[in-house]
Amino acid sequence: MEFWIVVANQTAARIFEAQSPSSALVEKRALVHPASRLKEGDLVSDAPGTTYDRFGEGRHRSDPDSSQRDREMVVFATEIAAALREAVLRDGVGTLLLVAPATFLGVLRRRLDANTLQRVTLEVNKDLVRFDAWTIRSRLPEFLPRRR
């Protein structure tokens, strides 16, 4: 049974494979989302609009409920989820481990389909994308949890 470890944040994702619960990690794939690195002003072509109060002289900027950076994070999480869904169907991935900062981990989890989500046995709230495979493996449990 293969173990896949997805190490991600809102700008990059790396997918590793481990052959056994205690083996080393081998990198299989990397995904990058450059738009997530841009500043909000670079993602949006103009400033938010303005609105007027119903009564009086008040005028203020209207802020959208979510920023463009948040939307880019959702786009990237959706891209990762699609790659994992395809891998589960095509390669028969048995066990998935997700390693990401809390905010991105939640967004990614919500994008996973039921079949893929069922294979997730561990979620680690850490940003380890920039580390090498050995360091990432050293920050995971000695024996990776199997899917039941």
PDB file of C-alpha atoms in Angstrom:
ATOM      1  CA  MET A   1       0.000   0.000   0.000  1.00  0.00           C
ATOM      2  CA  GLU A   2       1.419   3.373  -1.012  1.00  0.00           C
ATOM      3  CA  PHE A   3       1.579   6.365   1.285  1.00  0.00           C
ATOM      4  CA  TRP A   4       1.332   9.771  -0.317  1.00  0.00           C
ATOM      5  CA  ILE A   5       2.338  12.807   1.697  1.00  0.00           C
ATOM      6  CA  VAL A   6       1.084  16.162   0.421  1.00  0.00           C
ATOM      7  CA  VAL A   7       3.111  19.078   1.759  1.00  0.00           C
ATOM      8  CA  ALA A   8       1.527  22.362   0.735  1.00  0.00           C
ATOM      9  CA  ASN A   9       0.861  26.005   1.415  1.00  0.00           C
ATOM     10  CA  GLN A  10      -1.022  28.598  -0.626  1.00  0.00           C
ATOM     11  CA  THR A  11       1.834  29.014  -3.143  1.00  0.00           C
ATOM     12  CA  ALA A  12       3.352  25.545  -3.595  1.00  0.00           C
ATOM     13  CA  ALA A  13       2.617  21.869  -3.105  1.00  0.00           C
ATOM     14  CA  ARG A  14       4.922  18.873  -3.140  1.00  0.00           C
ATOM     15  CA  ILE A  15       3.689  15.310  -3.317  1.00  0.00           C
ATOM     16  CA  PHE A  16       5.878  12.595  -1.839  1.00  0.00           C
ATOM     17  CA  GLU A  17       5.572   8.828  -1.781  1.00  0.00           C
ATOM     18  CA  ALA A  18       6.638   6.386   0.928  1.00  0.00           C
ATOM     19  CA  GLN A  19       6.588   2.645   0.271  1.00  0.00           C
ATOM     20  CA  SER A  20       6.101   1.661   3.909  1.00  0.00           C
ATOM     21  CA  PRO A  21       5.078   3.315   7.196  1.00  0.00           C
ATOM     22  CA  SER A  22       8.719   3.932   8.137  1.00  0.00           C
ATOM     23  CA  SER A  23      10.428   4.485   4.760  1.00  0.00           C
ATOM     24  CA  ALA A  24      12.010   7.626   3.347  1.00  0.00           C
ATOM     25  CA  LEU A  25      10.067  10.059   1.169  1.00  0.00           C
ATOM     26  CA  VAL A  26      10.507  10.240  -2.596  1.00  0.00           C
ATOM     27  CA  GLU A  27       9.194  13.350  -4.339  1.00  0.00           C
ATOM     28  CA  LYS A  28       6.750  12.508  -7.146  1.00  0.00           C
ATOM     29  CA  ARG A  29       5.360  15.866  -8.189  1.00  0.00           C
ATOM     30  CA  ALA A  30       5.481  19.575  -7.462  1.00  0.00           C
ATOM     31  CA  LEU A  31       2.790  22.176  -8.118  1.00  0.00           C
ATOM     32  CA  VAL A  32       3.288  25.929  -7.985  1.00  0.00           C
ATOM     33  CA  HIS A  33       0.710  28.703  -7.941  1.00  0.00           C
ATOM     34  CA  PRO A  34       2.532  31.984  -8.690  1.00  0.00           C
ATOM     35  CA  ALA A  35      -0.617  34.137  -8.416  1.00  0.00           C
ATOM     36  CA  SER A  36      -0.755  33.421  -4.687  1.00  0.00           C
ATOM     37  CA  ARG A  37       2.588  35.166  -4.245  1.00  0.00           C
ATOM     38  CA  LEU A  38       1.376  38.441  -5.716  1.00  0.00           C
ATOM     39  CA  LYS A  39       0.217  41.336  -3.597  1.00  0.00           C
ATOM     40  CA  GLU A  40      -3.494  42.109  -3.531  1.00  0.00           C
ATOM     41  CA  GLY A  41      -2.946  45.243  -5.645  1.00  0.00           C
ATOM     42  CA  ASP A  42      -1.252  43.185  -8.352  1.00  0.00           C
ATOM     43  CA  LEU A  43      -4.157  40.735  -8.487  1.00  0.00           C
ATOM     44  CA  VAL A  44      -6.940  43.306  -8.790  1.00  0.00           C
ATOM     45  CA  SER A  45      -7.053  45.838 -11.590  1.00  0.00           C
ATOM     46  CA  ASP A  46      -8.675  48.651  -9.629  1.00  0.00           C
ATOM     47  CA  ALA A  47      -9.633  49.764  -6.143  1.00  0.00           C
ATOM     48  CA  PRO A  48     -12.857  48.695  -4.462  1.00  0.00           C
ATOM     49  CA  GLY A  49     -15.896  50.742  -5.363  1.00  0.00           C
ATOM     50  CA  THR A  50     -17.534  53.285  -3.116  1.00  0.00           C
ATOM     51  CA  THR A  51     -21.008  53.319  -1.669  1.00  0.00           C
ATOM     52  CA  TYR A  52     -23.141  56.041  -0.153  1.00  0.00           C
ATOM     53  CA  ASP A  53     -25.071  55.842   3.090  1.00  0.00           C
ATOM     54  CA  ARG A  54     -28.836  55.897   2.682  1.00  0.00           C
ATOM     55  CA  PHE A  55     -29.080  58.951   4.901  1.00  0.00           C
ATOM     56  CA  GLY A  56     -26.634  61.779   5.288  1.00  0.00           C
ATOM     57  CA  GLU A  57     -23.427  62.623   3.543  1.00  0.00           C
ATOM     58  CA  GLY A  58     -21.539  59.406   4.326  1.00  0.00           C
ATOM     59  CA  ARG A  59     -19.477  57.761   1.640  1.00  0.00           C
ATOM     60  CA  HIS A  60     -17.093  54.847   2.095  1.00  0.00           C
ATOM     61  CA  ARG A  61     -15.302  52.097   0.242  1.00  0.00           C
ATOM     62  CA  SER A  62     -17.092  48.823  -0.175  1.00  0.00           C
ATOM     63  CA  ASP A  63     -14.891  45.861   0.615  1.00  0.00           C
ATOM     64  CA  PRO A  64     -15.670  42.486  -0.888  1.00  0.00           C
ATOM     65  CA  ASP A  65     -16.316  39.607   1.513  1.00  0.00           C
ATOM     66  CA  SER A  66     -13.094  37.920   0.481  1.00  0.00           C
ATOM     67  CA  SER A  67      -9.881  39.142  -1.045  1.00  0.00           C
ATOM     68  CA  GLN A  68      -8.469  38.067  -4.376  1.00  0.00           C
ATOM     69  CA  ARG A  69      -5.645  36.323  -2.484  1.00  0.00           C
ATOM     70  CA  ASP A  70      -8.248  34.198  -0.686  1.00  0.00           C
ATOM     71  CA  ARG A  71      -9.811  33.333  -4.027  1.00  0.00           C
ATOM     72  CA  GLU A  72      -6.393  32.363  -5.425  1.00  0.00           C
ATOM     73  CA  MET A  73      -5.865  30.111  -2.408  1.00  0.00           C
ATOM     74  CA  VAL A  74      -9.153  28.339  -3.206  1.00  0.00           C
ATOM     75  CA  VAL A  75      -8.150  27.987  -6.876  1.00  0.00           C
ATOM     76  CA  PHE A  76      -4.855  26.357  -5.894  1.00  0.00           C
ATOM     77  CA  ALA A  77      -6.477  24.060  -3.321  1.00  0.00           C
ATOM     78  CA  THR A  78      -8.937  22.965  -6.022  1.00  0.00           C
ATOM     79  CA  GLU A  79      -6.030  22.217  -8.374  1.00  0.00           C
ATOM     80  CA  ILE A  80      -4.298  20.084  -5.718  1.00  0.00           C
ATOM     81  CA  ALA A  81      -7.550  18.280  -4.894  1.00  0.00           C
ATOM     82  CA  ALA A  82      -8.054  17.444  -8.593  1.00  0.00           C
ATOM     83  CA  ALA A  83      -4.515  16.021  -8.842  1.00  0.00           C
ATOM     84  CA  LEU A  84      -5.116  13.888  -5.744  1.00  0.00           C
ATOM     85  CA  ARG A  85      -8.503  12.690  -6.999  1.00  0.00           C
ATOM     86  CA  GLU A  86      -6.887  11.598 -10.268  1.00  0.00           C
ATOM     87  CA  ALA A  87      -4.038   9.841  -8.424  1.00  0.00           C
ATOM     88  CA  VAL A  88      -6.444   7.956  -6.183  1.00  0.00           C
ATOM     89  CA  LEU A  89      -8.428   6.769  -9.194  1.00  0.00           C
ATOM     90  CA  ARG A  90      -5.493   6.058 -11.513  1.00  0.00           C
ATOM     91  CA  ASP A  91      -2.680   4.966  -9.199  1.00  0.00           C
ATOM     92  CA  GLY A  92      -4.677   3.430  -6.382  1.00  0.00           C
ATOM     93  CA  VAL A  93      -3.144   5.574  -3.651  1.00  0.00           C
ATOM     94  CA  GLY A  94      -4.047   3.890  -0.390  1.00  0.00           C
ATOM     95  CA  THR A  95      -3.117   6.407   2.296  1.00  0.00           C
ATOM     96  CA  LEU A  96      -2.822  10.200   2.202  1.00  0.00           C
ATOM     97  CA  LEU A  97      -1.185  12.495   4.731  1.00  0.00           C
ATOM     98  CA  LEU A  98      -1.764  16.245   4.482  1.00  0.00           C
ATOM     99  CA  VAL A  99       0.815  18.705   5.811  1.00  0.00           C
ATOM    100  CA  ALA A 100      -0.096  22.396   5.520  1.00  0.00           C
ATOM    101  CA  PRO A 101      -0.672  25.549   7.575  1.00  0.00           C
ATOM    102  CA  ALA A 102      -4.067  25.499   9.316  1.00  0.00           C
ATOM    103  CA  THR A 103      -5.830  27.962   7.001  1.00  0.00           C
ATOM    104  CA  PHE A 104      -4.736  26.228   3.826  1.00  0.00           C
ATOM    105  CA  LEU A 105      -5.323  22.779   5.320  1.00  0.00           C
ATOM    106  CA  GLY A 106      -8.970  23.674   5.936  1.00  0.00           C
ATOM    107  CA  VAL A 107      -9.440  25.036   2.415  1.00  0.00           C
ATOM    108  CA  LEU A 108      -7.789  21.963   0.888  1.00  0.00           C
ATOM    109  CA  ARG A 109      -9.842  19.539   2.985  1.00  0.00           C
ATOM    110  CA  ARG A 110     -13.070  21.189   1.809  1.00  0.00           C
ATOM    111  CA  ARG A 111     -12.015  20.709  -1.840  1.00  0.00           C
ATOM    112  CA  LEU A 112     -11.315  16.969  -1.560  1.00  0.00           C
ATOM    113  CA  ASP A 113     -13.954  14.575  -2.858  1.00  0.00           C
ATOM    114  CA  ALA A 114     -15.329  11.912  -0.479  1.00  0.00           C
ATOM    115  CA  ASN A 115     -13.249   9.084  -1.967  1.00  0.00           C
ATOM    116  CA  THR A 116      -9.985  11.025  -1.568  1.00  0.00           C
ATOM    117  CA  LEU A 117     -10.898  12.364   1.867  1.00  0.00           C
ATOM    118  CA  GLN A 118     -11.548   8.816   3.040  1.00  0.00           C
ATOM    119  CA  ARG A 119      -7.859   8.022   2.408  1.00  0.00           C
ATOM    120  CA  VAL A 120      -6.553  10.839   4.632  1.00  0.00           C
ATOM    121  CA  THR A 121      -5.133   9.310   7.818  1.00  0.00           C
ATOM    122  CA  LEU A 122      -3.161  12.231   9.231  1.00  0.00           C
ATOM    123  CA  GLU A 123      -3.242  16.017   9.010  1.00  0.00           C
ATOM    124  CA  VAL A 124      -0.278  18.024  10.255  1.00  0.00           C
ATOM    125  CA  ASN A 125      -0.624  21.766  10.846  1.00  0.00           C
ATOM    126  CA  LYS A 126       2.846  22.911   9.668  1.00  0.00           C
ATOM    127  CA  ASP A 127       4.331  24.753   6.711  1.00  0.00           C
ATOM    128  CA  LEU A 128       7.152  22.458   5.549  1.00  0.00           C
ATOM    129  CA  VAL A 129       7.114  23.113   1.784  1.00  0.00           C
ATOM    130  CA  ARG A 130      10.584  24.668   1.693  1.00  0.00           C
ATOM    131  CA  PHE A 131      12.320  21.822   3.526  1.00  0.00           C
ATOM    132  CA  ASP A 132      14.085  18.863   1.928  1.00  0.00           C
ATOM    133  CA  ALA A 133      12.521  15.383   1.978  1.00  0.00           C
ATOM    134  CA  TRP A 134      14.670  14.181   4.893  1.00  0.00           C
ATOM    135  CA  THR A 135      13.660  17.126   7.100  1.00  0.00           C
ATOM    136  CA  ILE A 136       9.983  16.727   6.218  1.00  0.00           C
ATOM    137  CA  ARG A 137      10.142  13.012   7.054  1.00  0.00           C
ATOM    138  CA  SER A 138      11.828  13.784  10.391  1.00  0.00           C
ATOM    139  CA  ARG A 139       8.897  16.033  11.343  1.00  0.00           C
ATOM    140  CA  LEU A 140       6.309  13.311  10.728  1.00  0.00           C
ATOM    141  CA  PRO A 141       5.566  10.359  13.033  1.00  0.00           C
ATOM    142  CA  GLU A 142       8.155   7.575  12.956  1.00  0.00           C
ATOM    143  CA  PHE A 143       5.514   5.192  11.596  1.00  0.00           C
ATOM    144  CA  LEU A 144       2.997   6.731   9.219  1.00  0.00           C
ATOM    145  CA  PRO A 145      -0.597   5.809  10.047  1.00  0.00           C
ATOM    146  CA  ARG A 146      -2.195   3.365   7.613  1.00  0.00           C
ATOM    147  CA  ARG A 147      -5.661   3.566   6.176  1.00  0.00           C
ATOM    148  CA  ARG A 148      -7.979   1.131   7.906  1.00  0.00           C
TER     149      ARG A 148
END
